[in-house]
Coordinates of C-alpha atoms and ligand atoms in Angstrom, one line a residue:
X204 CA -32.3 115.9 -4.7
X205 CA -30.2 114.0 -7.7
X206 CA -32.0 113.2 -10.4
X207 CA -34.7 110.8 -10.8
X208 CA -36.8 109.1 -13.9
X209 CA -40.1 107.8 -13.7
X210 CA -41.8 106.0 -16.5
X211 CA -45.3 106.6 -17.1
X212 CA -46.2 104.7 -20.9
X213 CA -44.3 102.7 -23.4
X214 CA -44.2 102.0 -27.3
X215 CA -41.7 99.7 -28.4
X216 CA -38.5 100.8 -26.6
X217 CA -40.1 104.9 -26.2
X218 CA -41.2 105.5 -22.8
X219 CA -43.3 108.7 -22.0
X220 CA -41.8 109.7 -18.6
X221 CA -41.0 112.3 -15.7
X222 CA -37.6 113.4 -15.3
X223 CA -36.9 115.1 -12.0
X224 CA -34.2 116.8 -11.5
X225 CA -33.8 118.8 -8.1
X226 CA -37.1 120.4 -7.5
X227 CA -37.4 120.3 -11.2
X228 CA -39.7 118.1 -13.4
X229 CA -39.6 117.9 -17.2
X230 CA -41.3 115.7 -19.3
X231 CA -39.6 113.3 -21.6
X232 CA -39.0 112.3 -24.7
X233 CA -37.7 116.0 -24.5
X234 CA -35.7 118.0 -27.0
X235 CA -33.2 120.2 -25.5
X236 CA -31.7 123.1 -27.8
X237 CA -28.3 124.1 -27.4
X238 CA -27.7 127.3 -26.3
X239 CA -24.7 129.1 -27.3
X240 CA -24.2 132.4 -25.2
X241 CA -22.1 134.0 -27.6
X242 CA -25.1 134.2 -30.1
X243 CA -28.3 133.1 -29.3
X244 CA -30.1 133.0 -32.2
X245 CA -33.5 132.0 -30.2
X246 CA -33.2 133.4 -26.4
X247 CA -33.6 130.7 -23.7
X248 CA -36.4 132.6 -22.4
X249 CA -38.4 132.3 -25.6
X250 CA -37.8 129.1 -25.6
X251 CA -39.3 128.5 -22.6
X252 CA -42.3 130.3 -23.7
X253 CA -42.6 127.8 -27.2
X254 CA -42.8 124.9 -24.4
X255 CA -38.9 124.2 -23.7
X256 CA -38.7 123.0 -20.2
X257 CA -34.9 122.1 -20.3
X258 CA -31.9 123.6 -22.4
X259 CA -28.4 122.6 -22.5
X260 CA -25.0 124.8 -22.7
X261 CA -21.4 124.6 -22.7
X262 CA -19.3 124.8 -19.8
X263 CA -16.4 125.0 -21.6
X264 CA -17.5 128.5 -23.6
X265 CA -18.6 129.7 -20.1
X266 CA -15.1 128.8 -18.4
X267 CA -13.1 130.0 -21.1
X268 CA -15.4 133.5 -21.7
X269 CA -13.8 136.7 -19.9
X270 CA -17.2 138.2 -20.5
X271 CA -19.2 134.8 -19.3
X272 CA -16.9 133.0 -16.4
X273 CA -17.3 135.7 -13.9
X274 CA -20.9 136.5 -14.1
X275 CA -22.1 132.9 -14.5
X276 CA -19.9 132.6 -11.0
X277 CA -21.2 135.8 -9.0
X278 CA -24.7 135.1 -10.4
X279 CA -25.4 131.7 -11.8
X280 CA -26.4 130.3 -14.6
X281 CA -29.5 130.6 -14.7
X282 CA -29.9 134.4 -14.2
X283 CA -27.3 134.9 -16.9
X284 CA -29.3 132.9 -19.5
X285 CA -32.1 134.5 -18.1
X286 CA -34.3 130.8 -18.3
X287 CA -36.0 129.4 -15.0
X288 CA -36.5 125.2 -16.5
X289 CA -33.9 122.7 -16.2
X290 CA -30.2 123.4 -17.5
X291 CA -28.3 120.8 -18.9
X292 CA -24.1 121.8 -19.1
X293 CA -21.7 120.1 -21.0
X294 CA -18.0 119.9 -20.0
X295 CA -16.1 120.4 -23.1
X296 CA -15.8 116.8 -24.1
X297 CA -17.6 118.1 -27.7
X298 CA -14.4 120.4 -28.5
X299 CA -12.7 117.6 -27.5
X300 CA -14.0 115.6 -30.2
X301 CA -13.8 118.3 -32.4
X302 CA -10.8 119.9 -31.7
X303 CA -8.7 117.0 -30.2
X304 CA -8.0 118.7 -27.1
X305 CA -9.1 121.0 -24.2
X306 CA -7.3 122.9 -21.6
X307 CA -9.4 121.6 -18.4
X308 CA -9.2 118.9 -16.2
X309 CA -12.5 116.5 -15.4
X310 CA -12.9 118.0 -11.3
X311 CA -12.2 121.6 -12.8
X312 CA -15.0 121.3 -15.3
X313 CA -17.3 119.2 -12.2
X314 CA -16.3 121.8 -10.0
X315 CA -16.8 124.9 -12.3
X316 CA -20.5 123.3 -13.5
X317 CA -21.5 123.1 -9.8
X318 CA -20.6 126.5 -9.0
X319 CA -22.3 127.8 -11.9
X320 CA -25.9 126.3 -10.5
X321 CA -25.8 123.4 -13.4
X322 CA -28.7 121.3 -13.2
X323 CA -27.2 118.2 -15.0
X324 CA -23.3 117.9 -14.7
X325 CA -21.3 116.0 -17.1
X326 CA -18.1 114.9 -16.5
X327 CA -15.2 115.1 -19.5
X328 CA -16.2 111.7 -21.0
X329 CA -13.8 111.1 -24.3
X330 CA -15.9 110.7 -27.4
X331 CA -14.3 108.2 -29.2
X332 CA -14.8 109.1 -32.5
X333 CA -16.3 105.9 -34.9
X334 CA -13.5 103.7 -36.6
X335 CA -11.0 104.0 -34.3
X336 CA -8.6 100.6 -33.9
X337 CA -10.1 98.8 -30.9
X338 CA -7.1 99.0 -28.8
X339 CA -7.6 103.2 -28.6
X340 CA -11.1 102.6 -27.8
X341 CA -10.4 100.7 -25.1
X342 CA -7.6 102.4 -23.7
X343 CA -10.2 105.7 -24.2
X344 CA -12.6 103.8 -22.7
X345 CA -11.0 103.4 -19.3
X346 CA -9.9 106.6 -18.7
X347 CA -13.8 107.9 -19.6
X348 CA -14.7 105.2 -16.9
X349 CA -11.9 106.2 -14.3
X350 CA -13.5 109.9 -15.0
X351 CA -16.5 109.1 -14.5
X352 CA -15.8 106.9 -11.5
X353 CA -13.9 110.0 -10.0
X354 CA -16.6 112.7 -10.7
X355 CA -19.1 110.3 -9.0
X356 CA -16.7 110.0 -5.7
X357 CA -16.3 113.6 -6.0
X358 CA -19.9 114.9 -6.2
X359 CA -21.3 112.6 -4.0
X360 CA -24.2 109.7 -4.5
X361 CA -27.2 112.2 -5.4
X362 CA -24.9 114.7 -7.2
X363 CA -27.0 115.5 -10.4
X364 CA -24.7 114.1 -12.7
X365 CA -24.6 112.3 -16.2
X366 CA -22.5 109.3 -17.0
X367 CA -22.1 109.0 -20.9
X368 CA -21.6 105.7 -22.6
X369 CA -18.8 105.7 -25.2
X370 CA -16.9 102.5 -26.9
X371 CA -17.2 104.0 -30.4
X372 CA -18.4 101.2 -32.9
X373 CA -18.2 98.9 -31.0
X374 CA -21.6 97.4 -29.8
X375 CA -19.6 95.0 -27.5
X376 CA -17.9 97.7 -26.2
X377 CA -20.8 100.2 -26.0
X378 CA -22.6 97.4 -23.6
X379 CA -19.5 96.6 -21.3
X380 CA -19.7 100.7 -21.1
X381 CA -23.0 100.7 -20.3
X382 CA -22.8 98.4 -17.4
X383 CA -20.2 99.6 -15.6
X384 CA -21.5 103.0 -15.9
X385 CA -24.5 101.5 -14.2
X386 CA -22.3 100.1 -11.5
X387 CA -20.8 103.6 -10.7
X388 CA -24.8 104.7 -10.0
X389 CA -26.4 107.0 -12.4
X390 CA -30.3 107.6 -13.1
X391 CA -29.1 109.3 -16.3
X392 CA -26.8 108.3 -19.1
X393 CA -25.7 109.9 -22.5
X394 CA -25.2 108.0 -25.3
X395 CA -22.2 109.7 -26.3
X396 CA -19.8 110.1 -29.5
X397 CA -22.6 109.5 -31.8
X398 CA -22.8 113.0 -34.0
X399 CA -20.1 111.6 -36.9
X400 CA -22.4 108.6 -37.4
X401 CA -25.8 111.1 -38.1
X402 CA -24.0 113.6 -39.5
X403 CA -22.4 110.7 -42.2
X404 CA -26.0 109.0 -42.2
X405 CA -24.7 105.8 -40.7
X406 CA -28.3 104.8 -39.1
X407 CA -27.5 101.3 -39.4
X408 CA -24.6 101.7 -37.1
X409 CA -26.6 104.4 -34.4
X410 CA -29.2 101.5 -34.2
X411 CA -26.2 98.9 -33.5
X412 CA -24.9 101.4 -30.6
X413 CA -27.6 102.3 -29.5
X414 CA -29.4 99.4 -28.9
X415 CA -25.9 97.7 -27.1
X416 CA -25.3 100.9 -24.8
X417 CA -29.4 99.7 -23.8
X418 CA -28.9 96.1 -23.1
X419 CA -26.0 97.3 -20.8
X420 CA -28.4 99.9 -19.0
X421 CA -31.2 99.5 -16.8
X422 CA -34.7 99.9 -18.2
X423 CA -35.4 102.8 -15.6
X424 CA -32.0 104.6 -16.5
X425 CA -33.2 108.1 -18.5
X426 CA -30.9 107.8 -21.7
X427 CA -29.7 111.1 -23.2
X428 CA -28.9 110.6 -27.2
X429 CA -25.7 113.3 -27.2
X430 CA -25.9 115.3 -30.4
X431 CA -29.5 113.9 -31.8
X432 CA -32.2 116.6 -32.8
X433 CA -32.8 116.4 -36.4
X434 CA -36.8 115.7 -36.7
X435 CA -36.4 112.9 -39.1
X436 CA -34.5 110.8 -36.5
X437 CA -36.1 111.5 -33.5
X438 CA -38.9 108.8 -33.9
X439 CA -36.2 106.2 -34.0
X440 CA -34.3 107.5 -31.3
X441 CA -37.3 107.2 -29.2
X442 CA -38.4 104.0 -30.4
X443 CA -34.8 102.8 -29.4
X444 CA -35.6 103.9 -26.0
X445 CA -33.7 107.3 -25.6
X446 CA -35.6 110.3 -23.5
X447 CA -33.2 113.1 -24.3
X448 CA -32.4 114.8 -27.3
X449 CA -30.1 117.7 -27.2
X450 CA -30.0 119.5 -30.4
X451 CA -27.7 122.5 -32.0
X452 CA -29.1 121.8 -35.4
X453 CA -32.1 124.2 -35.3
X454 CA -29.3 126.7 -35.0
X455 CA -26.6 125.1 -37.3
X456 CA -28.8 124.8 -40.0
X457 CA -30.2 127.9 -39.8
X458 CA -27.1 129.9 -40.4
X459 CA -26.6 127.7 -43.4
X460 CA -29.8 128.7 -44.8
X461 CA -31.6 125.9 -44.1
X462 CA -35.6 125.0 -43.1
X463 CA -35.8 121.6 -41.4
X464 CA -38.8 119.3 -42.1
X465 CA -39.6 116.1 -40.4
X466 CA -38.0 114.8 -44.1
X467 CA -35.3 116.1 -44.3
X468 CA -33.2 119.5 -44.5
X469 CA -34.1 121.9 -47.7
X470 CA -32.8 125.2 -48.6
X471 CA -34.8 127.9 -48.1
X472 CA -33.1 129.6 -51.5
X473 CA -35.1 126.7 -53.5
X474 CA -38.5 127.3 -51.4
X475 CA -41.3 129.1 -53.1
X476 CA -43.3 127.9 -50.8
X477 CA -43.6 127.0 -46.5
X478 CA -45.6 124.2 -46.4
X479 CA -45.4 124.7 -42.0
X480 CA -48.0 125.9 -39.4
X481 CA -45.9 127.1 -37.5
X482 CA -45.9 131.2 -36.9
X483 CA -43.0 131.8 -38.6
X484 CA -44.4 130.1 -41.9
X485 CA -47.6 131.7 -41.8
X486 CA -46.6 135.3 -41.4
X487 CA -44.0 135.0 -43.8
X488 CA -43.8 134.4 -47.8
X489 CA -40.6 132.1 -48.8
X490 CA -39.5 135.4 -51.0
X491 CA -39.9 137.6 -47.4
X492 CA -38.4 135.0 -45.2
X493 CA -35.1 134.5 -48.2
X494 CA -34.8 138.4 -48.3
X495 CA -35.5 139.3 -44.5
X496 CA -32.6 140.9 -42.4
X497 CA -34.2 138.5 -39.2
X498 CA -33.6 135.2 -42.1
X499 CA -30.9 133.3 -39.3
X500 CA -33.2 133.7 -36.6
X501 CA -36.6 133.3 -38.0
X502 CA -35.2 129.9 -39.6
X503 CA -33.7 129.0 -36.5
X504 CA -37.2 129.8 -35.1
X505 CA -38.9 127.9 -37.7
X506 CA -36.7 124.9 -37.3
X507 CA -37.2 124.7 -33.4
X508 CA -40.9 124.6 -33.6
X509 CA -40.5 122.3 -36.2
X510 CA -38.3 119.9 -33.8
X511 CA -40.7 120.6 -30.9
X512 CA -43.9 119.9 -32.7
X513 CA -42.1 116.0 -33.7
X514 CA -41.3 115.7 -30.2
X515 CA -45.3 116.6 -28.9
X516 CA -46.1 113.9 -32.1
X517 CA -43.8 110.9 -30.6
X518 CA -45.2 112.1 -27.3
X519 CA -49.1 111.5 -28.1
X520 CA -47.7 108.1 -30.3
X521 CA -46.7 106.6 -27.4
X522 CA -49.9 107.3 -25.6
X523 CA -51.8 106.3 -28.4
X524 CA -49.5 103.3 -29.5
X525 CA -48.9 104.1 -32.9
X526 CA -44.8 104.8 -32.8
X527 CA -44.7 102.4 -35.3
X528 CA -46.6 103.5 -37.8
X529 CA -45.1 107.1 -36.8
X530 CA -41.4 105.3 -37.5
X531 CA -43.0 104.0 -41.0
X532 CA -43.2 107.6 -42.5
X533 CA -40.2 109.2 -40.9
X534 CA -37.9 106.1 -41.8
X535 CA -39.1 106.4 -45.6
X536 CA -37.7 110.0 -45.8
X537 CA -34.4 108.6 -46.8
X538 CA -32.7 105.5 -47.7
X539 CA -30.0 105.3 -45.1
X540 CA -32.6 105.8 -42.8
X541 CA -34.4 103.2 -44.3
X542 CA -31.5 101.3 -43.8
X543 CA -31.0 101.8 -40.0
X544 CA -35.2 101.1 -39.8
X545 CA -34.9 97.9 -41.3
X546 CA -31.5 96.9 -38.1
X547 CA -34.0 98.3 -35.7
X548 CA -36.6 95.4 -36.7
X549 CA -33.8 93.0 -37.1
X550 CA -33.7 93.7 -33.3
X551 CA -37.9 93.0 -33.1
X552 CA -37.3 90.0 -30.8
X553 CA -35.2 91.8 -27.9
X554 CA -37.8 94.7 -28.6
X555 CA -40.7 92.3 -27.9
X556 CA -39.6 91.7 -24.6
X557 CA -39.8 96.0 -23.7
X558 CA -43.3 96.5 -25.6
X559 CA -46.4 96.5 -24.1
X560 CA -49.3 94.1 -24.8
X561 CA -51.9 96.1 -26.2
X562 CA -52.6 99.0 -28.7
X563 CA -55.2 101.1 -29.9
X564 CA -54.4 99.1 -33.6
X565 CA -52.1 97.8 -36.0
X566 CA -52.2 99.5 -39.6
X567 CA -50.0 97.6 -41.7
X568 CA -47.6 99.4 -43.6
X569 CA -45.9 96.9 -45.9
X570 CA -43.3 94.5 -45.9
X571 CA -41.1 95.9 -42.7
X572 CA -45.0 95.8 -40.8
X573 CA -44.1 92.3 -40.6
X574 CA -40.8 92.6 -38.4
X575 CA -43.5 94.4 -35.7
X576 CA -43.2 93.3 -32.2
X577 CA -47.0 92.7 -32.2
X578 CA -46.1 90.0 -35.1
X579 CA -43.3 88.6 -33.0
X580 CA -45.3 88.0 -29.4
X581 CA -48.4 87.0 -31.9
X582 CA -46.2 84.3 -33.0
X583 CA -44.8 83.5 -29.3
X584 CA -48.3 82.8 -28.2
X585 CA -49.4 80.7 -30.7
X586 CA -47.7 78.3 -28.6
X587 CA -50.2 78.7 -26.0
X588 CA -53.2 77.6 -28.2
X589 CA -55.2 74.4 -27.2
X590 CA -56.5 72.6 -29.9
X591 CA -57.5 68.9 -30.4
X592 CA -56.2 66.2 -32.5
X593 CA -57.4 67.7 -36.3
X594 CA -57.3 71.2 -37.2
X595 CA -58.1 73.4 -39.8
X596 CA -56.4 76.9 -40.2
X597 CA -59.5 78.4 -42.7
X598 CA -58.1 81.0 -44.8
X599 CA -61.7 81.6 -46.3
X600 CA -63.4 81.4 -43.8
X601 CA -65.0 78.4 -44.7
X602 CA -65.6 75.8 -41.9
X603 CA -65.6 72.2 -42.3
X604 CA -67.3 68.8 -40.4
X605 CA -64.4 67.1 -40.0
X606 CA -62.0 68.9 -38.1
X607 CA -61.9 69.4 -34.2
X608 CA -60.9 72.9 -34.3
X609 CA -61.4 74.9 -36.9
X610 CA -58.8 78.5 -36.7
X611 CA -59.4 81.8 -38.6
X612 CA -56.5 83.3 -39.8
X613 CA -55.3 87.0 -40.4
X614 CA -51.6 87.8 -41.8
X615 CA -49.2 88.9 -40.8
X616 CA -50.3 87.3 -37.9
X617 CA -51.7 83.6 -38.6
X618 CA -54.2 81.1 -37.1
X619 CA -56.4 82.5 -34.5
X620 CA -59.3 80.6 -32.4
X621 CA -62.7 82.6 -32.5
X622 CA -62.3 83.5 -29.1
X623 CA -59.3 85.6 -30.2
X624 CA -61.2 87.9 -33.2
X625 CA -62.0 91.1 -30.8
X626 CA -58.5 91.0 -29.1
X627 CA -55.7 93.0 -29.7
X628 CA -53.8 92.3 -32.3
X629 CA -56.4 90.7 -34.5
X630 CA -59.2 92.7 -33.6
X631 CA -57.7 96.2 -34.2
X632 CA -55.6 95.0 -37.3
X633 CA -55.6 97.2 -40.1
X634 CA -54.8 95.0 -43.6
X635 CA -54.5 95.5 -47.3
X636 CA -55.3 93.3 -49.6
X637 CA -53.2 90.2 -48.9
X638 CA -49.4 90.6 -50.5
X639 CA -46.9 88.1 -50.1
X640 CA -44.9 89.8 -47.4
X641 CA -47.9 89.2 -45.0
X642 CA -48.8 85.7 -46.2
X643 CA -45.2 84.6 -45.5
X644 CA -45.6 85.8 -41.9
X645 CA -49.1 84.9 -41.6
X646 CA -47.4 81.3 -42.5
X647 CA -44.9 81.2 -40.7
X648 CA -47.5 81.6 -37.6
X649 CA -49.2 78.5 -39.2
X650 CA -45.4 76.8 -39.2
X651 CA -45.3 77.5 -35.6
X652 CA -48.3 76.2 -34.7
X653 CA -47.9 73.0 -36.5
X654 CA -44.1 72.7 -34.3
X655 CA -45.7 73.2 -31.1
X656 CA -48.8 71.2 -31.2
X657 CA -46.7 67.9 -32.3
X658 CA -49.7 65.8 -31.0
X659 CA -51.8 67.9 -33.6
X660 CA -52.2 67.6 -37.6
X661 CA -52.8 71.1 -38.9
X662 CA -54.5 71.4 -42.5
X663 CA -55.2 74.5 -44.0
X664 CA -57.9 75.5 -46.5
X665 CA -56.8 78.6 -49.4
X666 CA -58.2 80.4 -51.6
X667 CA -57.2 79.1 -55.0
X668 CA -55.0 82.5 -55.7
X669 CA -52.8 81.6 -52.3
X670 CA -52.8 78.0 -52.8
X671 CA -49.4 77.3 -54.7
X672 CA -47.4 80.4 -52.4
X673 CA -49.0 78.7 -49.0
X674 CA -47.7 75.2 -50.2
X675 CA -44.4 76.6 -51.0
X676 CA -44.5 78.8 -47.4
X677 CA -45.4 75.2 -45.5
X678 CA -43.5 72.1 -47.0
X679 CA -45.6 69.3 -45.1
X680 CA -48.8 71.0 -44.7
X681 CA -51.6 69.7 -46.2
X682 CA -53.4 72.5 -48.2
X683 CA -56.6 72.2 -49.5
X684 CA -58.1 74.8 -51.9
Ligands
LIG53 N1 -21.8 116.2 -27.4 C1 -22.0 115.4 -28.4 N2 -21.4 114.2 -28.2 C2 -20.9 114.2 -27.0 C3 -20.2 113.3 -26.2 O1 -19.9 112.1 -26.6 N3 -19.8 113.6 -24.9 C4 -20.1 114.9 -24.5 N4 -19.7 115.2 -23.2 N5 -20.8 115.8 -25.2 C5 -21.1 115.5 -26.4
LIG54 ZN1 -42.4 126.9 -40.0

């Protein structure tokens, strides 16, 4: 019993995995909609028909609900949401976040999600919203923790419960949370408080959290982003390493009239057409679906196949190896996600360390191609090469007498020995026409090679066009053209 994560393929940070909760098993990266009984615009049990294995609700609305408490006691939860899969409750730390306040204590709301049949408990964590002074976040902080702590000793070791991560902005925070939620003992953690930073576009600062909350966590902890299930983000949330999405934004948008896209949110009042395979789009017109009486539900519809179809794509990216590239679109689709791409790959090197060593390829994609884990280990291993006393790193593939080894060389990776041309990277690398974004980290791999092979003098020859940038790039290279 408990819950249980096992990690079948990595991409960056992503993991494809099993999550097994009970007798239950869902498969992860997993979006879970929000299901809110008072007026489900999609019914859990069609959801579980488009592919939706686990869904999460409110406590809180149930405990509070004359028409809900009773019959989710008498009969559980499950029957009275009518869905079979895995079902996620939240304990009313959301209206807390919203609302400031909530009348419930953390064992009532432990205590009421058990006797409802939850399948994932979650204690009232404090979501600390972003900005706060330190000092509250801190003092929020430990109470979360002594909650947390207390739900744990209350439940028991394999009680199926969540232990959320807050600390608010603050990534050292956010880590120290992270540990000593680890420390309690959970398989499963919620990156919590985290909805004002997507909802204000602050990428830059999810990516920050994010990552810290990570570092604090163990590798085979299951890590639940709380709030995230827009399709333009879901890429990075993966590639940061979270396996749980939990979205109300299918919904949300919906009854503000508008059609998600993996690019962003339009409104369906400016649509004359539905550029979407889904079944929605193709047996509808834009003027049918703007004037239809069913408009909330089929664009709530719409928008959850929509967010189910990204996840199935991030899914087969991993097994394929190609989240990057995947992350390269989706990041484009807007500048402040552009933004939090480009503190991802500021992160590449602590990325390296979780990637695995080899791909189906590596298409470059421009300048942030070159931030790419498979750039950064390239570079790492360069260290490794044997080579005699005079080498040549041949940028034209010319060879000459003189030298004892003579290198190829490929950017964005650099020098490589024959040996190395069907291997992954350089073998399944995809490049453009050389720009200067690659040739600066192609050189900086000839840089490296020159600083650890001291014994060595390392020459390289250029093609007249590159000449002048590869001198500028390696200041006490020889270059030859
Ligand atoms: N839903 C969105 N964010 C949060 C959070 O930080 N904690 C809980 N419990 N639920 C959330
Ligand atoms: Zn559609």
């Amino acid at each position: 019993m408990g819950i249980s994560f096992e990690i079948l393929q990595k991409d960056i940070a992503a993991r494809n995995g099993r999550l097994k909760v009970g007798d239950k098993t869902i498969r992860t990266p997993a979006l879970l909609p929000v299901v809110n009984p008072h007026l489900p615009l999609v019914t859990p049990r069609e959801m579980q028909e488009m592919g939706v294995e686990a869904i999460i609700t409110n406590a809180y609305i149930f405990s509070k609900s004359s028409e809900y408490r009773d019959r989710a006691l008498a009969e559980g939860l499950h029957k009275v949401l009518d869905f079979d899969g895995v079902i996620m409750t939240d304990s009313g730390s959301f209206q807390l976040m919203v609302y400031g306040e909530v009348e419930i204590t953390n064992t009532e709301t432990i205590t009421f999600q058990q006797e409802i049949g939850s399948d994932i408990i979650v204690p009232l964590d404090i979501p600390t919203t972003p900005d706060n002074p330190r000092e509250q976040v801190e003092e929020e902080l430990e109470v979360t923790l002594d909650r947390i702590k207390e739900a744990r000793e209350f439940l028991g070791p394999d009680a199926p419960l969540a232990g959320p991560v807050q600390g608010a902005t603050f990534p050292d925070l956010r880590e120290y949370a992270a540990r000593r939620v680890q420390e309690i003992g959970f398989d499963f953690c919620p990156v919590g408080a985290v909805v004002p930073l997507m909802e204000n576009y602050r990428y830059k600062d999810l990516v920050d959290v994010v990552l810290a909350a990570k570092r604090g966590l163990s590798p085979s902890t299951c890590v639940h982003l709380f709030g995230a299930g827009h399709p333009s983000m879901l890429a990075l949330g993966a590639a940061m390493g979270c396996d749980i999405f939990d979205s109300a934004a299918y919904a949300l948008f919906a009854k503000d009239g508008r059609y998600l896209t993996t690019y962003g949110s339009l409104k369906i009042d400016e649509l004359s057409e539905l550029a979407c395979p889904c079944a929605v789009c193709r047996n509808h017109t834009a003027e049918e679906l703007k004037k239809s009486p069913e408009r909330e539900r089929l664009l709530a519809l719409h928008n959850l196949y929509v967010t189910l179809a990204e996840i199935a794509r991030i899914r087969q990216a991993i097994t394929d190896g190609t989240l990057w590239e995947l992350l390269d679109i989706r990041c484009r689709s807007h500048p402040r996600l552009l933004e939090g791409y480009r503190e991802f790959l500021r992160h590449a090197e602590e990325l390296e360390r979780q990637d695995r060593v080899s791909k189906r390829r590596f298409f470059y994609q421009g300048t942030e191609s070159c931030r790419r884990t498979e750039v950064i280990r390239y570079h790492e291993m360069i260290e490794r090469f044997t080579v005699g006393e005079k080498v040549l790193v041949s940028m034209t593939g010319d060879k000459m007498e003189e030298y004892d080894d003579v290198l190829s060389f490929k950017p964005p990776f650099g020098p490589f020995p024959t040996g190395l041309a069907e291997t992954f990277p350089i073998g399944q690398s995809e490049v453009p026409a050389w720009d200067e974004a690659m040739m600066e980290a192609g050189c900086r791999g000839i840089a490296r090679l020159a600083e650890t092979h001291p014994e060595s003098t390392v020459t390289v020859l250029a093609p007249a066009d590159w000449a002048a940038f590869v001198r500028q790039a390696l200041p006490g290279v020889e270059v030859l053209e």
